[in-house]
Coordinates of C-alpha atoms and ligand atoms in Angstrom, one line a residue:
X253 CA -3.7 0.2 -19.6
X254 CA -0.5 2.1 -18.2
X255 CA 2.1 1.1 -16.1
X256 CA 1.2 0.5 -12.0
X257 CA 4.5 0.4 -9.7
X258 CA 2.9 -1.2 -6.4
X259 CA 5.0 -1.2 -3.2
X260 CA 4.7 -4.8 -0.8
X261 CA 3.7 -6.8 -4.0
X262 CA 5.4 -10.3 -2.6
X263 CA 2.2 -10.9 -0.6
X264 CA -1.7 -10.1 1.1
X265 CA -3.6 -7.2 -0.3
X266 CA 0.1 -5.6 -2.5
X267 CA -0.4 -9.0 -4.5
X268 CA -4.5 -8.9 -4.9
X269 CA -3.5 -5.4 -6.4
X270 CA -1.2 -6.5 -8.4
X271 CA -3.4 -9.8 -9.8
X272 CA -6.1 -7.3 -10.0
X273 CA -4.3 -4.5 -12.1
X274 CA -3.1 -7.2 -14.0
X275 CA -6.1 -8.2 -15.6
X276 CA -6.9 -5.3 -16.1
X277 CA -4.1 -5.0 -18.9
X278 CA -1.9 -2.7 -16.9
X279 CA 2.0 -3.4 -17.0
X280 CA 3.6 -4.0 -13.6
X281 CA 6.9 -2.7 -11.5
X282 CA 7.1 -5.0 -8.5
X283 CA 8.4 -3.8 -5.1
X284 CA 9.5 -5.3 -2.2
X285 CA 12.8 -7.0 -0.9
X286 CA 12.1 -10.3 -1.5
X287 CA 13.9 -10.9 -4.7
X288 CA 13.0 -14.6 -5.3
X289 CA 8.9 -13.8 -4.7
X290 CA 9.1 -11.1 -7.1
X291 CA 10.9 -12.7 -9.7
X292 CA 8.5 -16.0 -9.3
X293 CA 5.4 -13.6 -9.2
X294 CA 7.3 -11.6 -12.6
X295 CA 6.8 -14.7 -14.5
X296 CA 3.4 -15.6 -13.6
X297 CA 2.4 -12.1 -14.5
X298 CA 4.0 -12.9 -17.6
X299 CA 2.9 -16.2 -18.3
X300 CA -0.7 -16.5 -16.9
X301 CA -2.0 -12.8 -17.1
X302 CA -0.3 -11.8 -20.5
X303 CA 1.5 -8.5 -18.9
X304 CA 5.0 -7.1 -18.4
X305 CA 6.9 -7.1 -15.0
X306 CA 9.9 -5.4 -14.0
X307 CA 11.1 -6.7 -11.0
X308 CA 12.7 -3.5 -8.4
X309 CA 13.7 -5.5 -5.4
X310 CA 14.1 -2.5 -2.5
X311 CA 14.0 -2.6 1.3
X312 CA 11.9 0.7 2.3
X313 CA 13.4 1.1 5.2
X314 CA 16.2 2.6 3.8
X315 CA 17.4 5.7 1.9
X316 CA 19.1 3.2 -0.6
X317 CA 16.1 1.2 -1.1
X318 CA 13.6 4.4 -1.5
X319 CA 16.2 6.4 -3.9
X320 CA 16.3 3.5 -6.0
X321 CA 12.4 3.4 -6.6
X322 CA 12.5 7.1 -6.5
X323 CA 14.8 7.2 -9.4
X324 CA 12.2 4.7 -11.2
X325 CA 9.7 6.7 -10.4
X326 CA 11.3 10.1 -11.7
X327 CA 11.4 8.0 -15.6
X328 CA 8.9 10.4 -17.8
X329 CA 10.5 10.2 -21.4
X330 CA 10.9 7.6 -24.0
X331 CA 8.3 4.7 -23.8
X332 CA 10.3 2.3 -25.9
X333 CA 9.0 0.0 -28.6
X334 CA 6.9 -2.9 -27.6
X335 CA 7.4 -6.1 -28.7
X336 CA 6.1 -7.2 -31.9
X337 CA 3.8 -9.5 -30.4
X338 CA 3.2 -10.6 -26.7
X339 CA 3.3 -9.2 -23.4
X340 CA 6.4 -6.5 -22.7
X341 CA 9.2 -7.5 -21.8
X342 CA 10.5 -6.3 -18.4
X343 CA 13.1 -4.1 -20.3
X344 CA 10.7 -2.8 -21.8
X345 CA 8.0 -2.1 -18.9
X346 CA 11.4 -0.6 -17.3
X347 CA 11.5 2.5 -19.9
X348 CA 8.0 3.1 -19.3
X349 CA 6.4 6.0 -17.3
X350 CA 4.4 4.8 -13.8
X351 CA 0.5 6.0 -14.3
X352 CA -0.4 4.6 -10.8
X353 CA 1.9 4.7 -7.7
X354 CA 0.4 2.2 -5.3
X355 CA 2.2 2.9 -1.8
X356 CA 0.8 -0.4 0.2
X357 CA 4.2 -2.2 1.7
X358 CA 3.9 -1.7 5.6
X359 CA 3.9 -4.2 8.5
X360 CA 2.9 -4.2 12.2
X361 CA 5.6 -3.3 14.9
X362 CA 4.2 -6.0 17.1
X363 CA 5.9 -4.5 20.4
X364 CA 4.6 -1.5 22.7
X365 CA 6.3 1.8 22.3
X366 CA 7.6 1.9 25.6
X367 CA 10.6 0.0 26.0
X368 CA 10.2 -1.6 22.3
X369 CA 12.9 -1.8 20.0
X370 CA 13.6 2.1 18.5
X371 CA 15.3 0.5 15.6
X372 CA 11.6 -1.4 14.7
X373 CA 10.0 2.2 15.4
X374 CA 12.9 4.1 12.9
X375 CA 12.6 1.1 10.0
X376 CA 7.6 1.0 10.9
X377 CA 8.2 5.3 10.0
X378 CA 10.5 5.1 7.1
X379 CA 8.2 2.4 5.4
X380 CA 5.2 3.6 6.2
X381 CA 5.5 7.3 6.0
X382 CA 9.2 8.2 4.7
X383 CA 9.0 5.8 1.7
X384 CA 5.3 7.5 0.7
X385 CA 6.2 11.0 1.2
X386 CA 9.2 10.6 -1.3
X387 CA 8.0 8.0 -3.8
X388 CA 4.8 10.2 -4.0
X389 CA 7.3 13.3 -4.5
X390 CA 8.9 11.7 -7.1
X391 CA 6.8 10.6 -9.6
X392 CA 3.6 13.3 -9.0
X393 CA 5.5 15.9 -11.0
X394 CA 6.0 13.9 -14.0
X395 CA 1.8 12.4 -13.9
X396 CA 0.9 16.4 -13.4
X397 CA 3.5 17.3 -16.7
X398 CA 1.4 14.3 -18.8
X399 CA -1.9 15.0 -17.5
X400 CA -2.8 11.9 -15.8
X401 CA -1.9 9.6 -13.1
X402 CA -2.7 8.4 -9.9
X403 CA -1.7 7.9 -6.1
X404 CA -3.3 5.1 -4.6
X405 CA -2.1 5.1 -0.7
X406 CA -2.9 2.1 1.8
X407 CA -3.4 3.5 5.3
X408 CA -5.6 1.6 8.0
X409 CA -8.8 1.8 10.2
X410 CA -6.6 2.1 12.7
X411 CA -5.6 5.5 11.5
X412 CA -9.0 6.5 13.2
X413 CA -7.4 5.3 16.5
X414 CA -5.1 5.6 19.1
X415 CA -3.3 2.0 18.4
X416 CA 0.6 3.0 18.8
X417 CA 2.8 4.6 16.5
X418 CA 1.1 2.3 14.0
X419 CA -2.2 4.0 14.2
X420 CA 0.1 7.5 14.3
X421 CA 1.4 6.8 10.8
X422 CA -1.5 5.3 9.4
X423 CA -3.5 8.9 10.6
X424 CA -0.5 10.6 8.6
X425 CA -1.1 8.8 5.4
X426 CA -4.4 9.3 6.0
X427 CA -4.2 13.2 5.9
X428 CA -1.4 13.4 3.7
X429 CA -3.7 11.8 0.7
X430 CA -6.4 14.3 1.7
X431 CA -3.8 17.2 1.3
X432 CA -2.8 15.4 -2.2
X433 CA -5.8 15.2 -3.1
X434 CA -7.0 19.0 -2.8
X435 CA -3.2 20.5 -4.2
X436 CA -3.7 18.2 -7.4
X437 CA -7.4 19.5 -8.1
X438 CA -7.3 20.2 -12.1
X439 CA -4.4 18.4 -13.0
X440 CA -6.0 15.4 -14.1
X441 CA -4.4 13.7 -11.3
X442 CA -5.9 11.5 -8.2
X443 CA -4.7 11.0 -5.2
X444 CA -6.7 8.5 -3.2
X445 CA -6.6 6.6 0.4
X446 CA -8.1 3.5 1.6
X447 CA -8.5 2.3 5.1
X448 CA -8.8 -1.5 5.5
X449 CA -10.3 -3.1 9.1
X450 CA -8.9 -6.2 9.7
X451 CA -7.9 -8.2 6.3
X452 CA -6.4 -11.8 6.2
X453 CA -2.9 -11.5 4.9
X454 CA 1.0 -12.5 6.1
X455 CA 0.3 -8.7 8.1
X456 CA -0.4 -10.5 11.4
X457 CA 1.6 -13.6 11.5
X458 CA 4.3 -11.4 10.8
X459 CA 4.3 -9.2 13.6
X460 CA 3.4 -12.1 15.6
X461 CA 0.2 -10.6 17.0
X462 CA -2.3 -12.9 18.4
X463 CA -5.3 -13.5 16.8
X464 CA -7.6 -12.3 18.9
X465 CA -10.8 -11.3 17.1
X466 CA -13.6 -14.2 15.4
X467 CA -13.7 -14.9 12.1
X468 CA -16.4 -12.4 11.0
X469 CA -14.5 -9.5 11.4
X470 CA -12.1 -10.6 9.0
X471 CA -12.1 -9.0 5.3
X472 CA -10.2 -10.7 2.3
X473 CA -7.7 -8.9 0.4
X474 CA -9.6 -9.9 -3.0
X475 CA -12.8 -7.5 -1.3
X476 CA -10.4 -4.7 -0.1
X477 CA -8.0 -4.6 -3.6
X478 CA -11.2 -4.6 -5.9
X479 CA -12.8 -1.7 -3.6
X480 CA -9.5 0.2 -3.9
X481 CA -9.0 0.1 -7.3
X482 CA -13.0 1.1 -8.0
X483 CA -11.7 4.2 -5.9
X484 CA -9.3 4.8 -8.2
X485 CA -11.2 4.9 -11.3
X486 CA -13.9 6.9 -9.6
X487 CA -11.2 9.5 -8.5
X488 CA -12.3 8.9 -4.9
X489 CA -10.6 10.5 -2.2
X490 CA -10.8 8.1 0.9
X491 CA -11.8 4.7 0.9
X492 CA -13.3 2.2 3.6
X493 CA -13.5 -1.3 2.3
X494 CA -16.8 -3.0 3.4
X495 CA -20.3 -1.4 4.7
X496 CA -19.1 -2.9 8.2
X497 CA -15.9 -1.1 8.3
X498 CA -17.8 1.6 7.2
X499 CA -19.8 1.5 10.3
X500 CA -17.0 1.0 12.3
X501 CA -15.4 4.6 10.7
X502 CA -17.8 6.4 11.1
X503 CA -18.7 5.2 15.3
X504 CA -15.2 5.9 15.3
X505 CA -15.3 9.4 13.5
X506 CA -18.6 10.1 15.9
X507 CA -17.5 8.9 19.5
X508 CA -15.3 10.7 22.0
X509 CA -11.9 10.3 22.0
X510 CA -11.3 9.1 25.4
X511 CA -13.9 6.6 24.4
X512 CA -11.8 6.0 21.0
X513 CA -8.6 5.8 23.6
X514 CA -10.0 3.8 26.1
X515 CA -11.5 1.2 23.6
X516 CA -7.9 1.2 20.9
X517 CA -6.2 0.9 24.1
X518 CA -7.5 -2.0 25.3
X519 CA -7.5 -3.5 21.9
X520 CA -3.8 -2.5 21.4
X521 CA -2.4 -4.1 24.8
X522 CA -3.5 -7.6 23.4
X523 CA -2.6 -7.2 19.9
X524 CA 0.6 -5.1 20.0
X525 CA 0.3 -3.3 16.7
Ligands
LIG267 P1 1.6 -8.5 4.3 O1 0.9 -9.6 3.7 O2 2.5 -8.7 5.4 O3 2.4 -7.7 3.1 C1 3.3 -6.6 3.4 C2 4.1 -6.3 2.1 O4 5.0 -5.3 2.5 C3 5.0 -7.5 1.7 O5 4.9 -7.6 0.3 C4 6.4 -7.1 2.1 O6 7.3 -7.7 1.2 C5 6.3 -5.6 2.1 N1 7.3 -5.0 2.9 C6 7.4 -5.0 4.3 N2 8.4 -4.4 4.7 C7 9.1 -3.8 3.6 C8 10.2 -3.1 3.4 N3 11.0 -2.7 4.4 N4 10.6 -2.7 2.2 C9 9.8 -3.1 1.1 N5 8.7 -3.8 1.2 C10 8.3 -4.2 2.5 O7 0.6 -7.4 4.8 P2 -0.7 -6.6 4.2 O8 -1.8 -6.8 5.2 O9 -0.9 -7.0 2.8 O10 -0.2 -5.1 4.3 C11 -0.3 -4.2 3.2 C12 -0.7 -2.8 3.7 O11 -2.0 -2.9 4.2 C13 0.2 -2.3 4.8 O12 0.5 -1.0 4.6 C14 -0.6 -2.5 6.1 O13 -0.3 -1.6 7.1 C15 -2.0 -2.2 5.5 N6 -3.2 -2.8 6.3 C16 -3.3 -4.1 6.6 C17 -4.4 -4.6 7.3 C18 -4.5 -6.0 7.7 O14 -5.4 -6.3 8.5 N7 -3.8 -6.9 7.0 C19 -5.4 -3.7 7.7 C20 -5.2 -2.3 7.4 C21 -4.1 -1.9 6.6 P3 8.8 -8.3 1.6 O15 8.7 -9.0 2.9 O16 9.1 -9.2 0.4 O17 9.6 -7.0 1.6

């Protein structure tokens, strides 16, 4: 029943997390840059699931944006007095220490490395491994001081691929937790990874991929939240949502890699990730 900062909580599986954390009592700090979401999904939390919600609006992609969740994230001392009765108020969820550090906010680039954007490429790294490497520096040290805490990171299947730069900071994310994992044995503190296939979510639309695979391959971020967070608990290192995914990992993990390339390669040329 601690406090759970979650990164991308305006929509797809950063939401499910947050819904799912929710009922399960903990107290939430809500990142992403859409202010209005986050205040709208703030007072749901409040009203419907009974929990505090700060609200940390914070584009990712910048140093500005990670120092100011860093600096949230650094907050070990004074937990403040609760309410007399009811849920926290966000005030008071602010003064609070973060037990769980969910790094999920990421997107697709949507373009081909050669000749895409660079500015798409710098703002894809920062989110997705810039803003996890120093949110995860900040607030381990404080979990290790008290004893308990966890790191729960969202990378991808594709991390198992060759699919862009996408895939290349996915596979960093990947390791990274691994390495976590190993330099935090005894501290009472997890660090965990979970690798999604294919999940329905804004991901997609956003990058303005086309939708190119049937309808069975899809998971639902419900599926993939609930397995993550069982990780968690467990103190499970990596995580594949779904025995088909599961499959998929481990042909991946067994087949050649000009196989791997050939295959990721094809599949990246019509879906741009
Ligand atoms: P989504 O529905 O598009 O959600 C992405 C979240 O990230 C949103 O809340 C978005 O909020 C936030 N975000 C994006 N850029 C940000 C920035 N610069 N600063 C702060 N927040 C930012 O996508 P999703 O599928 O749930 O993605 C969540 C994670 O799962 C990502 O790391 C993704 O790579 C991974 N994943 C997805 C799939 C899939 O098939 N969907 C598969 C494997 C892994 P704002 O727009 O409000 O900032």
């Amino acid at each position: 029943m601690g406090t759970a900062l979650v990164t991308g909580a305006t929509s797809g599986i950063g939401l499910e997390l947050v819904w799912q954390l929710a009922a399960a009592r903990h107290d939430l700090v809500l990142v992403a840059r859409d202010h209005q979401r986050l205040a709208v999904l703030a007072e749901d939390l409040y009203q419907v699931a009974g929990v505090g919600a700060q609200v940390l609006p914070a584009d990712l992609s910048t140093a500005q944006g990670r120092q100011k969740v860093a600096q949230r994230l650094l907050r070990t001392g004074a937990t403040g007095a609760r309410s007399a009765r009811g849920p926290r108020t966000a005030q008071e969820v602010a003064r609070r220490p973060v037990d769980l550090l969910v790094n999920n906010a990421g997107f697709g680039l949507g373009q081909a490395f050669v000749g895409g954007d660079v500015d798409r490429e710098r703002r894809a790294l920062e989110v997705m491994v810039g803003a996890v490497m120093e949110l995860s520096h900040a607030a381990l040290p404080g979990m290790v001081e008290r004893g308990h805490g966890a790191v729960l990171n969202i990378a991808s299947l594709a991390s198992l691929t060759a699919m862009g730069t996408y895939a290349a900071h996915k596979a960093w994310v990947r390791t990274f937790t691994e390495g976590l994992a190993t330099e935090l044995k005894g501290t009472g503190v997890s660090a965990t990874v979970v690798c999604p296939g294919l999940t329905r979510t804004e991901f997609h639309e956003r990058a303005h991929m086309e939708d190119v695979w049937p309808s069975l391959v899809w998971t639902d971020s419900q599926e993939v939240a609930r397995q993550a967070l069982d990780a968690v608990r467990r103190g499970q290192v990596i995580c594949t949502p779904t025995l088909r995914y599961q499959a998929a990992a481990a042909l991946l993990r067994l087949s050649p890699r000009w196989l791997v390339r050939r295959v990721a390669g094809h599949a990246s040329s019509a879906t741009r990730y």
